[in-house]
Structure formats: structure tokens, C-alpha cells
Short mmCIF file of C-alpha atoms and ligand atoms in Angstrom, two decimals:
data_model
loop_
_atom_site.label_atom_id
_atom_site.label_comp_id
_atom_site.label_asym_id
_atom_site.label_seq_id
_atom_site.Cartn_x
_atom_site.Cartn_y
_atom_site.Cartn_z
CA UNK K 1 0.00 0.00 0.00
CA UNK K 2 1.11 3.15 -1.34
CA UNK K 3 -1.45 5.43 -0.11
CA UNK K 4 -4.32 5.38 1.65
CA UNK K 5 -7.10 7.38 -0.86
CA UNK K 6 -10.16 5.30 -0.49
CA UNK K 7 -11.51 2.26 1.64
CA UNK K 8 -11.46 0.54 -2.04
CA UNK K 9 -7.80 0.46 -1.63
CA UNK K 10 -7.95 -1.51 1.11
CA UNK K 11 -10.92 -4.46 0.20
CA UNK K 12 -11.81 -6.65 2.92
CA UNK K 13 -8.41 -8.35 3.26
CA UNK K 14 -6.83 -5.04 3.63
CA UNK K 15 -9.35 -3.65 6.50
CA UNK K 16 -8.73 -6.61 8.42
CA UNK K 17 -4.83 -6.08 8.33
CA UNK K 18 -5.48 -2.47 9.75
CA UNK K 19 -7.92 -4.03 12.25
CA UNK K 20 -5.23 -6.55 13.43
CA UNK K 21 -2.35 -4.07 13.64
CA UNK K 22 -4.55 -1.70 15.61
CA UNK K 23 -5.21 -4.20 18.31
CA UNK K 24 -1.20 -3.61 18.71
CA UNK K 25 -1.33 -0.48 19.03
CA UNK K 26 -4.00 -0.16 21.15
CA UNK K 27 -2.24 -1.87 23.20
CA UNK K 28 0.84 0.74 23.10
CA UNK K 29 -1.80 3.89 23.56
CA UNK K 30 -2.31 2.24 27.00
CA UNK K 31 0.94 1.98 28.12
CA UNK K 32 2.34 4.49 31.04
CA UNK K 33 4.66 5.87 27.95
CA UNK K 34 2.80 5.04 24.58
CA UNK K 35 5.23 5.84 21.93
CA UNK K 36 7.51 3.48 19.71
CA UNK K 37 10.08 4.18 17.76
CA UNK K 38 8.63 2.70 14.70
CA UNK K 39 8.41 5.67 12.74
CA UNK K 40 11.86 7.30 13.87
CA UNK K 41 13.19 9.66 11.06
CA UNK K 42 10.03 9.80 9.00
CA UNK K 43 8.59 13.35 8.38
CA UNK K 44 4.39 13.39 7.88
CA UNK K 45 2.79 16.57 7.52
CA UNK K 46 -0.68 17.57 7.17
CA UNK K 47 -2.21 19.52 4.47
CA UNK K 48 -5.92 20.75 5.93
CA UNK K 49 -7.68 22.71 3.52
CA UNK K 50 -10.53 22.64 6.06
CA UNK K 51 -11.15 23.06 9.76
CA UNK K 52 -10.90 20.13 11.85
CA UNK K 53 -9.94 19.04 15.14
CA UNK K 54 -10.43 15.18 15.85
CA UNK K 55 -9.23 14.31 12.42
CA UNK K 56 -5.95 16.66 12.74
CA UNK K 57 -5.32 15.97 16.49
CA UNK K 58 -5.71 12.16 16.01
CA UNK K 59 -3.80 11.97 13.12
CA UNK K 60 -1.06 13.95 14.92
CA UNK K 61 -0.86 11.80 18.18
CA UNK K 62 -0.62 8.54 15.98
CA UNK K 63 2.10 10.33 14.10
CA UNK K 64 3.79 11.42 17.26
CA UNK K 65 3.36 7.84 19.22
CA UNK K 66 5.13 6.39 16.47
CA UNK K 67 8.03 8.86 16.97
CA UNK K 68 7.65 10.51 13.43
CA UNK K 69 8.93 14.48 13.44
CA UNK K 70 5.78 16.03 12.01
CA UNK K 71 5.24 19.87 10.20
CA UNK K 72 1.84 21.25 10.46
CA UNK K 73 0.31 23.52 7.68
CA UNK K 74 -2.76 25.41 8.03
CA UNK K 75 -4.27 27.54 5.49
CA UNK K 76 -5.18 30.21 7.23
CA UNK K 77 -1.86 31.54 7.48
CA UNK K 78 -0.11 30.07 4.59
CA UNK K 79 0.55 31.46 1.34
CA UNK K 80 -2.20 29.76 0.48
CA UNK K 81 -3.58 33.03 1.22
CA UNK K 82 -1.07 34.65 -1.23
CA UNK K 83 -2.96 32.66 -3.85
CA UNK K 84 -0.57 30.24 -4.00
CA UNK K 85 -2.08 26.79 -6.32
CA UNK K 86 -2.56 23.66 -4.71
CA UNK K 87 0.17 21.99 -6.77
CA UNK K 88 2.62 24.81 -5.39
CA UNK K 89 1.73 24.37 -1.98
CA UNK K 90 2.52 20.27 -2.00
CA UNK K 91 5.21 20.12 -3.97
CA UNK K 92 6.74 22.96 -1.71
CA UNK K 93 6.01 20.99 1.53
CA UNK K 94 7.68 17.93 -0.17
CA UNK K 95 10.66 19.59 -1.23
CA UNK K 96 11.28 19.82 2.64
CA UNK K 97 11.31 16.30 2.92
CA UNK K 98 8.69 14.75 3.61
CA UNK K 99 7.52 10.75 3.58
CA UNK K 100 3.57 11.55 3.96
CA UNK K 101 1.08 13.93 3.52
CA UNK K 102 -2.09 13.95 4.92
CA UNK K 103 -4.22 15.94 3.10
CA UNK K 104 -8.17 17.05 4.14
CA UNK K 105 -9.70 19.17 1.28
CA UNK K 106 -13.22 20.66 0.24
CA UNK K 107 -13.47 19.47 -3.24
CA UNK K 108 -13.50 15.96 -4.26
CA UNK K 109 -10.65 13.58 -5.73
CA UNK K 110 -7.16 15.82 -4.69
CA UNK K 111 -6.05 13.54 -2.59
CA UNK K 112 -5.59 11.64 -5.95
CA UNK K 113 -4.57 14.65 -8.00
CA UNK K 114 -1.67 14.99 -5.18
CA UNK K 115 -0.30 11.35 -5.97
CA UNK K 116 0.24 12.75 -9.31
CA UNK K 117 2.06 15.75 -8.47
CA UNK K 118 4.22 13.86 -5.11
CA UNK K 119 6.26 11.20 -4.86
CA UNK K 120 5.89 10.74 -1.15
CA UNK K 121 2.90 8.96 0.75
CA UNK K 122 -0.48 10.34 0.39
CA UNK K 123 -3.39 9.68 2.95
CA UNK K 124 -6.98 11.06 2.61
CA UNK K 125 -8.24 12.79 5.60
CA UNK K 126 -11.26 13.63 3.71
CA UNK K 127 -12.32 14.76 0.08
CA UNK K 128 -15.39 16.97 -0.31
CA UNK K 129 -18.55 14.49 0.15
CA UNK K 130 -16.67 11.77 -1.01
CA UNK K 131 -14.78 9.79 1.19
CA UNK K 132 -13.22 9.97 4.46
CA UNK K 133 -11.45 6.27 4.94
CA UNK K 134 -9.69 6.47 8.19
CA UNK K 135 -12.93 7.40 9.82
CA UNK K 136 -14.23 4.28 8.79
CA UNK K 137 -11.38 2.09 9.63
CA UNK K 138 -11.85 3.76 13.49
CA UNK K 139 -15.64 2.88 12.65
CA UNK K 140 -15.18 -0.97 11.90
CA UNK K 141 -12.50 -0.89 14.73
CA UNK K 142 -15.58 0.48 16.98
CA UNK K 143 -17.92 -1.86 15.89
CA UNK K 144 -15.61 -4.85 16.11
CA UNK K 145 -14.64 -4.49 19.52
CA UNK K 146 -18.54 -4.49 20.52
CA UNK K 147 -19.57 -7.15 18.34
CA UNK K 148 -17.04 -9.40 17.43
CA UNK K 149 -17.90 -9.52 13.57
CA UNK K 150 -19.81 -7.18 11.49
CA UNK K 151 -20.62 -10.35 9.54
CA UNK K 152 -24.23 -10.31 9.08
CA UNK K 153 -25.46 -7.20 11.24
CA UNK K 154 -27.59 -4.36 10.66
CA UNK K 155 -26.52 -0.71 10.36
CA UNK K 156 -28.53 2.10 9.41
CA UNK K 157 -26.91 5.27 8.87
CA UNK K 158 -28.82 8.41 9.50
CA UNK K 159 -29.35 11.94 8.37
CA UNK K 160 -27.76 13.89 5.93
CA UNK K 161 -25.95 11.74 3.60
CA UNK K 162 -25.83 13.55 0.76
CA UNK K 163 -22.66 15.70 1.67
CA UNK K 164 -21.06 13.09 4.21
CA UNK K 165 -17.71 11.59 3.03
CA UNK K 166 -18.18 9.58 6.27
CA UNK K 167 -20.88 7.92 4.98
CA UNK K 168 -19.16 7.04 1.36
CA UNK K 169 -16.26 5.38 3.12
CA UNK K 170 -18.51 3.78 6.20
CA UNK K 171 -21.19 2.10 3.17
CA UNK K 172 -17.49 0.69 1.62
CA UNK K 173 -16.35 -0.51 4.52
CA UNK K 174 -19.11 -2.08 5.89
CA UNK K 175 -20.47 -3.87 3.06
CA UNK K 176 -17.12 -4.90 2.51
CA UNK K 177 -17.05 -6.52 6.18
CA UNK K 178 -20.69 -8.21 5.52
CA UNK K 179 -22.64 -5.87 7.16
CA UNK K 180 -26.48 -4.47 5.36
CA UNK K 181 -26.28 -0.98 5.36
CA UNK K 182 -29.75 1.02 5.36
CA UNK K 183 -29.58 4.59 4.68
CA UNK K 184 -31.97 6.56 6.61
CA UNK K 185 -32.67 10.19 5.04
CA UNK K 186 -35.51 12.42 3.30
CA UNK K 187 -35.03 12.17 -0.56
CA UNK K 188 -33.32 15.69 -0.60
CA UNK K 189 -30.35 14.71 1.82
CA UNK K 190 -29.42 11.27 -0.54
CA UNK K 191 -26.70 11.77 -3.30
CA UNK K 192 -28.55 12.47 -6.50
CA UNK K 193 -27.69 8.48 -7.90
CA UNK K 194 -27.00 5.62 -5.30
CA UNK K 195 -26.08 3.41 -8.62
CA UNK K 196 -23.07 0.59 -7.27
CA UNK K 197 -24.01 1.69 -3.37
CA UNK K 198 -24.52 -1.78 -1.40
CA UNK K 199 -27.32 -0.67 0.35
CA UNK K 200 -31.34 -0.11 1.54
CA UNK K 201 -32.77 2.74 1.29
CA UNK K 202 -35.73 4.00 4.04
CA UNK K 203 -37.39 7.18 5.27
CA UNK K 204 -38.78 5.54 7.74
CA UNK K 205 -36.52 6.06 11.06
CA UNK K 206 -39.05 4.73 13.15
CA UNK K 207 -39.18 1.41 11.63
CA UNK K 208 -35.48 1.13 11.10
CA UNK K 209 -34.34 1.48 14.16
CA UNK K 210 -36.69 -1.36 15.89
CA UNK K 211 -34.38 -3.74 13.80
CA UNK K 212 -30.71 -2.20 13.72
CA UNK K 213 -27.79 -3.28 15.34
CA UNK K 214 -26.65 -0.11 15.04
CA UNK K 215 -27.91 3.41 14.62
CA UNK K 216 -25.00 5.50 13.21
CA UNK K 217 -26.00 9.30 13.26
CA UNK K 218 -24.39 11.62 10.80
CA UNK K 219 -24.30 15.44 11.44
CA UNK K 220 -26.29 17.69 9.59
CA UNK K 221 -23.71 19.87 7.41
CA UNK K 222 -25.27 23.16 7.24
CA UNK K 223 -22.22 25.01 5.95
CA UNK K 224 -22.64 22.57 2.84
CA UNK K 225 -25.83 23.24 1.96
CA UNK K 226 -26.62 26.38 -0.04
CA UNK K 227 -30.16 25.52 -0.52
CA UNK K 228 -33.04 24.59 1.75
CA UNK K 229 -33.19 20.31 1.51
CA UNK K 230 -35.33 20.13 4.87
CA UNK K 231 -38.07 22.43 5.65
CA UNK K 232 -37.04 23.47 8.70
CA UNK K 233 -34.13 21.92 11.46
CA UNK K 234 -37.20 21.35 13.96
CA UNK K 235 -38.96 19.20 10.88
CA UNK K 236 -35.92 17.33 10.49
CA UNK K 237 -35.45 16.64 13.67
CA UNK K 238 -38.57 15.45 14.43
CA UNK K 239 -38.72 13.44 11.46
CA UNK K 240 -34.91 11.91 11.54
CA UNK K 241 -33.61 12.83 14.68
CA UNK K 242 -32.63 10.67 17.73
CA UNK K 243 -34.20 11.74 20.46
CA UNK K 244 -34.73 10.45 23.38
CA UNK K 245 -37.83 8.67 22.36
CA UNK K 246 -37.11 7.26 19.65
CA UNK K 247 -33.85 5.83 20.87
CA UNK K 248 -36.47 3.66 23.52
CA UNK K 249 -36.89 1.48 19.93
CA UNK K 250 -33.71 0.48 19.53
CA UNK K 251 -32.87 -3.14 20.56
CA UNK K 252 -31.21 -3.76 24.27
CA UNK K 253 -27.65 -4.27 22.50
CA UNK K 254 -27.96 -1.60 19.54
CA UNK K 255 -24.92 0.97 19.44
CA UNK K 256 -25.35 4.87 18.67
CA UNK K 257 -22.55 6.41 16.85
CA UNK K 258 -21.62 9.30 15.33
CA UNK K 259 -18.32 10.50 13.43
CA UNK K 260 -18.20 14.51 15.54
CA UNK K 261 -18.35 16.93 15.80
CA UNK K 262 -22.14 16.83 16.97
CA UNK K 263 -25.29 19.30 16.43
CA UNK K 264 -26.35 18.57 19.90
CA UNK K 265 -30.63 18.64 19.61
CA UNK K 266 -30.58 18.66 16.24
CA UNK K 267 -29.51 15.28 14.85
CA UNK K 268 -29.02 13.68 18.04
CA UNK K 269 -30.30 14.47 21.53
CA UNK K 270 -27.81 15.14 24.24
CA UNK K 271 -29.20 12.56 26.47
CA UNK K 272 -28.90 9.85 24.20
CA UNK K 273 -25.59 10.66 23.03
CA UNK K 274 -24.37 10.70 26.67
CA UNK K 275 -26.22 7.41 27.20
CA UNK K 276 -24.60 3.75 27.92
CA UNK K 277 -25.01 2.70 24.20
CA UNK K 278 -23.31 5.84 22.67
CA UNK K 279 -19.85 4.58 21.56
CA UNK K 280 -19.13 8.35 20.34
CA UNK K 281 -15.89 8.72 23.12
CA UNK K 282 -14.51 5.58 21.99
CA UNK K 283 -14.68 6.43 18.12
CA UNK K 284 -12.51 9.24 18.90
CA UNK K 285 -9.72 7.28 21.09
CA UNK K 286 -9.78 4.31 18.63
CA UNK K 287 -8.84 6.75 16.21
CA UNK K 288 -5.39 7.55 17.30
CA UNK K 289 -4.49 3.81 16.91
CA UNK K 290 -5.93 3.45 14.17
CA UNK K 291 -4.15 6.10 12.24
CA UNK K 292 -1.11 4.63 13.88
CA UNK K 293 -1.94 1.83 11.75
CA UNK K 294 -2.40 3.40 8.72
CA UNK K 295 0.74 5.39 9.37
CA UNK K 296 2.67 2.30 9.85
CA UNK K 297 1.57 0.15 7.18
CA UNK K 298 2.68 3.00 4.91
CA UNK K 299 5.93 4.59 5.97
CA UNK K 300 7.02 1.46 8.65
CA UNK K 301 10.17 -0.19 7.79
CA UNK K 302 8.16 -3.24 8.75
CA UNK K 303 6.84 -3.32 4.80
CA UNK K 304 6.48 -6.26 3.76
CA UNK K 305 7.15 -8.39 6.04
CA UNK K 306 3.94 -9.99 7.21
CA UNK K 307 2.26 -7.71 9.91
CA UNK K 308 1.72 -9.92 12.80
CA UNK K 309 5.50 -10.26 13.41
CA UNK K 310 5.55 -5.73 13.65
CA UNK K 311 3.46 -5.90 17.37
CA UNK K 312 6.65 -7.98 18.84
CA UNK K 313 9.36 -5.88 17.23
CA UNK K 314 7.83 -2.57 18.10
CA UNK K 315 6.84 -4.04 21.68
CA UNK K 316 11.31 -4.83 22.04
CA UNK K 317 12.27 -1.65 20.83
CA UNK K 318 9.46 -0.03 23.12
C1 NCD O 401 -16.39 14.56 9.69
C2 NCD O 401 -15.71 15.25 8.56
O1 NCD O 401 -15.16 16.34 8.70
O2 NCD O 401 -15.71 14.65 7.50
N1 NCD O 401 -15.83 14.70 10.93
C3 NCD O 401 -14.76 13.92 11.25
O3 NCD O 401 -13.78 13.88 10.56
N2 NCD O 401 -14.87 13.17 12.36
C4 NCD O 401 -17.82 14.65 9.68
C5 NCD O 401 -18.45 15.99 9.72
O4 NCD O 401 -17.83 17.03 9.55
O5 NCD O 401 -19.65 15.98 9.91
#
């Protein structure tokens, strides 16, 4: 693996090989000291074209437990602002030496554009509404822990998918894992052609959740929509919100999730996302180890010898 760009990269083989070095370094995030020296000497930087802060901060930590030297680049006072191109900007921050870039960016596919222009590593820390795959990795990471297998179980993903990346790379990744994905949305907040998406389609929250294993909220992205899709946030809410009612329907053992950050009352209640089944917290701490993972698999010196053996060598060294 070259880069990380899209869950497609990975397949089902590929998912399970993050999954399995995560559980390594899960175990190093819990140590009294959790850093290795795995990535001693390697450079990543990030390239965020958009605000963020659990993507950015995870992303750093990993980068950081692994001992990498790391450069941070945000816009907002770069000469980005100078009106400086894209291509400029990368091929500046390579020319400093760099092994990875992580790059977040509003418009769909330049995280693949970059690989063009870069020699180093490039990892997508989300394109536009397109995809988002580390996200999903922490996802199936999530979801594993809780249920062993996503073989077979039932996830409905809720709200606005239309501009979620989260939800392109989660319906990948899940499918790809054997899970049935339902998407749960009014007609306005689904992409304009579902054509090659592995999934069910309902409006019907009520119904859906009575069934799911999992109710998976996504947050309403008001800054990405130019145009009124719902008739109001209240109508939405009562329609397609979890409240604290309609969360009573889920099954005992159903999971809440959601990727952050959260419109508190709008697409989920407070209460519920406070509540014993909300996973939300451990999303967010998975991620670090996750990204580890990614990190590893791409810039480790481990490549490509045949992961299982990395846990033991890192755990010598650490
Ligand atoms: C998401 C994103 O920015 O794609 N957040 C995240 O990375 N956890 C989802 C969102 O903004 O709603």
C-alpha cells in the first residue's frame, strides 16, 4: 500500500490487516509511555484545507506515538492566502522532505490529483462528500470491539448523507465486512444516484431502528448546503432525529454512533448521546491507533514483512 485514498484500496483483506495491527497499538496507547520508535526519522505533515480538530489531532498523536517528526500547515496563514495553487503548496512541503502527507480538502478527488504531483505517501483525511477512509477504519474498529464480527449485522446510517464523506467510506467498509447498510434520510439529503451503493434505502426512522444493530448518526452539514433540503431543522429533527424517544426502539444491545463533531438537539439528543449505548468517546480514542496503523503500514520499515510479526518488534524496541 502506497497510499491510503479510499476504503477501495484496502478491500476486505486489507481492512482486516489495519484491524489486526490496531489491536497492537491499542495496546501501546495504554501503556504508562505510549510511543515506539517505529516511525523514527520519518517526516508526515498535514495539508488541511478545512477546519478540523479530531481528524488533525488524532492523526497527529498517531504520528507522534510512532516517533515521526511532524510539520503542520494550516491555510489560514499560509501562502495559500497569497494565492498560492494547490500543486505549489505540496510540492513545496515535499521539497522539505517529507515521507507523507495527509491531506483534508473541500473538493473531491485531490487527494488523488496529489499522488500525481508527489512522490511521497499520500493519505486522505477527507475529500469533499466523497470519502473519508480512516474514519471508517476507526468505525469498523468500533464496531468490532462491541460485536465481534460485522458479519451479518444491521446498520442504518442516519441523516444527511448527501454531503457526508463519512458515509461514502462507512457504506465501503461495511459492506465490505458483511454488514447491510440502510440509509436513513428524506429524498433531498441522498446523493442524486446511489447506482453501485450496497445498500437499503428507508425514510422511515421509526421502523429502522426497531431492527438495527446499530444506529449510526451523521451530522447535519449546514455550511454545505446552499439551498433549503429540509423544511425546517425542527422538521428534520422530528422526522430523523434521535431523540430520546425514539432511541427507547432500539434493541437492548444496539450501538449509537456518530463521526463529531455533533449538532447537539438537532440530529441527536444530548441525552442519548451521553447514554450507555453511545460509543461516540470511543470512536474518537480508537482513532489515534488506528491512524497509527495506517501510518505504519505506509511509511514502517516493517513493509512487507507480514504484519503480525511488527506488534513484537515494536513491543522490544518499546
Ligand atoms: C467529519 C468530517 O469532517 O468529515 N468529521 C470527522 O472527521 N470526524 C464529519 C463531519 O464534519 O460531519
Amino acid at each position: 500500500m502506497r497510499h491510503l485514498l479510499s476504503i477501495d484500496d484496502l478491500g476486505r483483506d486489507g481492512i482486516e490487516e489495519v484491524m489486526a495491527l490496531t489491536d497492537s497499538f491499542v495496546e501501546v496507547s495504554n501503556r504508562p509511555i505510549p510511543k515506539v520508535p517505529a516511525l523514527r526519522g520519518k517526516t508526515v505533515a498535514w495539508l488541511f484545507y478545512e477546519d478540523s480538530t479530531r481528524t488533525r489531532l488524532s492523526f497527529e498523536a498517531a504520528a507522534r506515538r510512532l516517533s515521526a517528526d511532524t510539520m503542520n500547515f494550516s491555510v489560514g496563514s499560509s501562502s495559500v492566502k497569497k494565492g498560492e495553487s494547490l500543486r505549489d503548496t505540496a510540492q513545496t512541503i515535499q521539497a522539505m522532505g517529507v515521507d507523507a502527507i495527509v491531506v483534508r480538502h473541500g473538493s473531491a478527488g485531490v487527494p488523488w490529483q496529489l499522488t500525481r504531483w508527489l512522490d511521497c505517501a499520500v493519505v486522505n483525511a477527507g475529500d469533499g462528500w466523497h470519502e473519508h477512509p480512516t474514519q471508517a477504519l476507526l468505525d469498523c474498529y468500533t464496531l468490532r470491539e462491541h460485536f465481534g464480527s460485522l458479519e451479518g449485522r444491521r446498520i442504518a446510517i442516519v441523516g444527511d448523507v448527501k454531503h457526508s464523506r463519512v458515509a461514502g467510506s462507512d457504506v465501503r467498509a461495511f459492506a465490505a465486512l458483511g454488514a447491510e447498510v440502510t440509509l436513513v434520510a428524506p429524498p433531498t439529503l441522498l446523493p442524486a444516484s446511489l447506482e453501485g451503493w450496497p445498500v437499503q434505502v428507508s425514510h422511515d426512522l421509526d421502523a429502522v431502528l426497531t431492527t438495527t444493530d446499530v444506529a449510526y448518526m451523521l451530522r447535519m452539514q449546514l455550511e454545505r448546503q446552499d439551498e433549503a433540503l429540509v423544511p425546517s431543522l425542527r422538521e428534520f429533527t422530528a422526522c430523523f432525529g434521535l431523540t430520546v424517544d425514539r432511541a427507547r426502539l432500539l434493541p437492548d444491545h444496539a450501538l449509537v454512533m456518530h463521526p463529531g463533531p455533533m449538532n447537539r438537539g438537532i440530529e441527536i439528543a444530548a441525552e442519548v448521546a451521553e447514554s450507555t449505548r453511545s460509543v461516540i468517546r470511543q470512536q474518537v480514542s480508537n482513532g489515534v491507533a488506528v491512524r497509527m496503523a495506517v501510518l505504519f503500514l505506509l511509511l514502517g520499515s516493517g513493509r512487507p514483512e507480514p504484519i503480525v510479526t511488527v506488534p513484537e518488534e515494536v513491543a522490544v524496541h518499546g
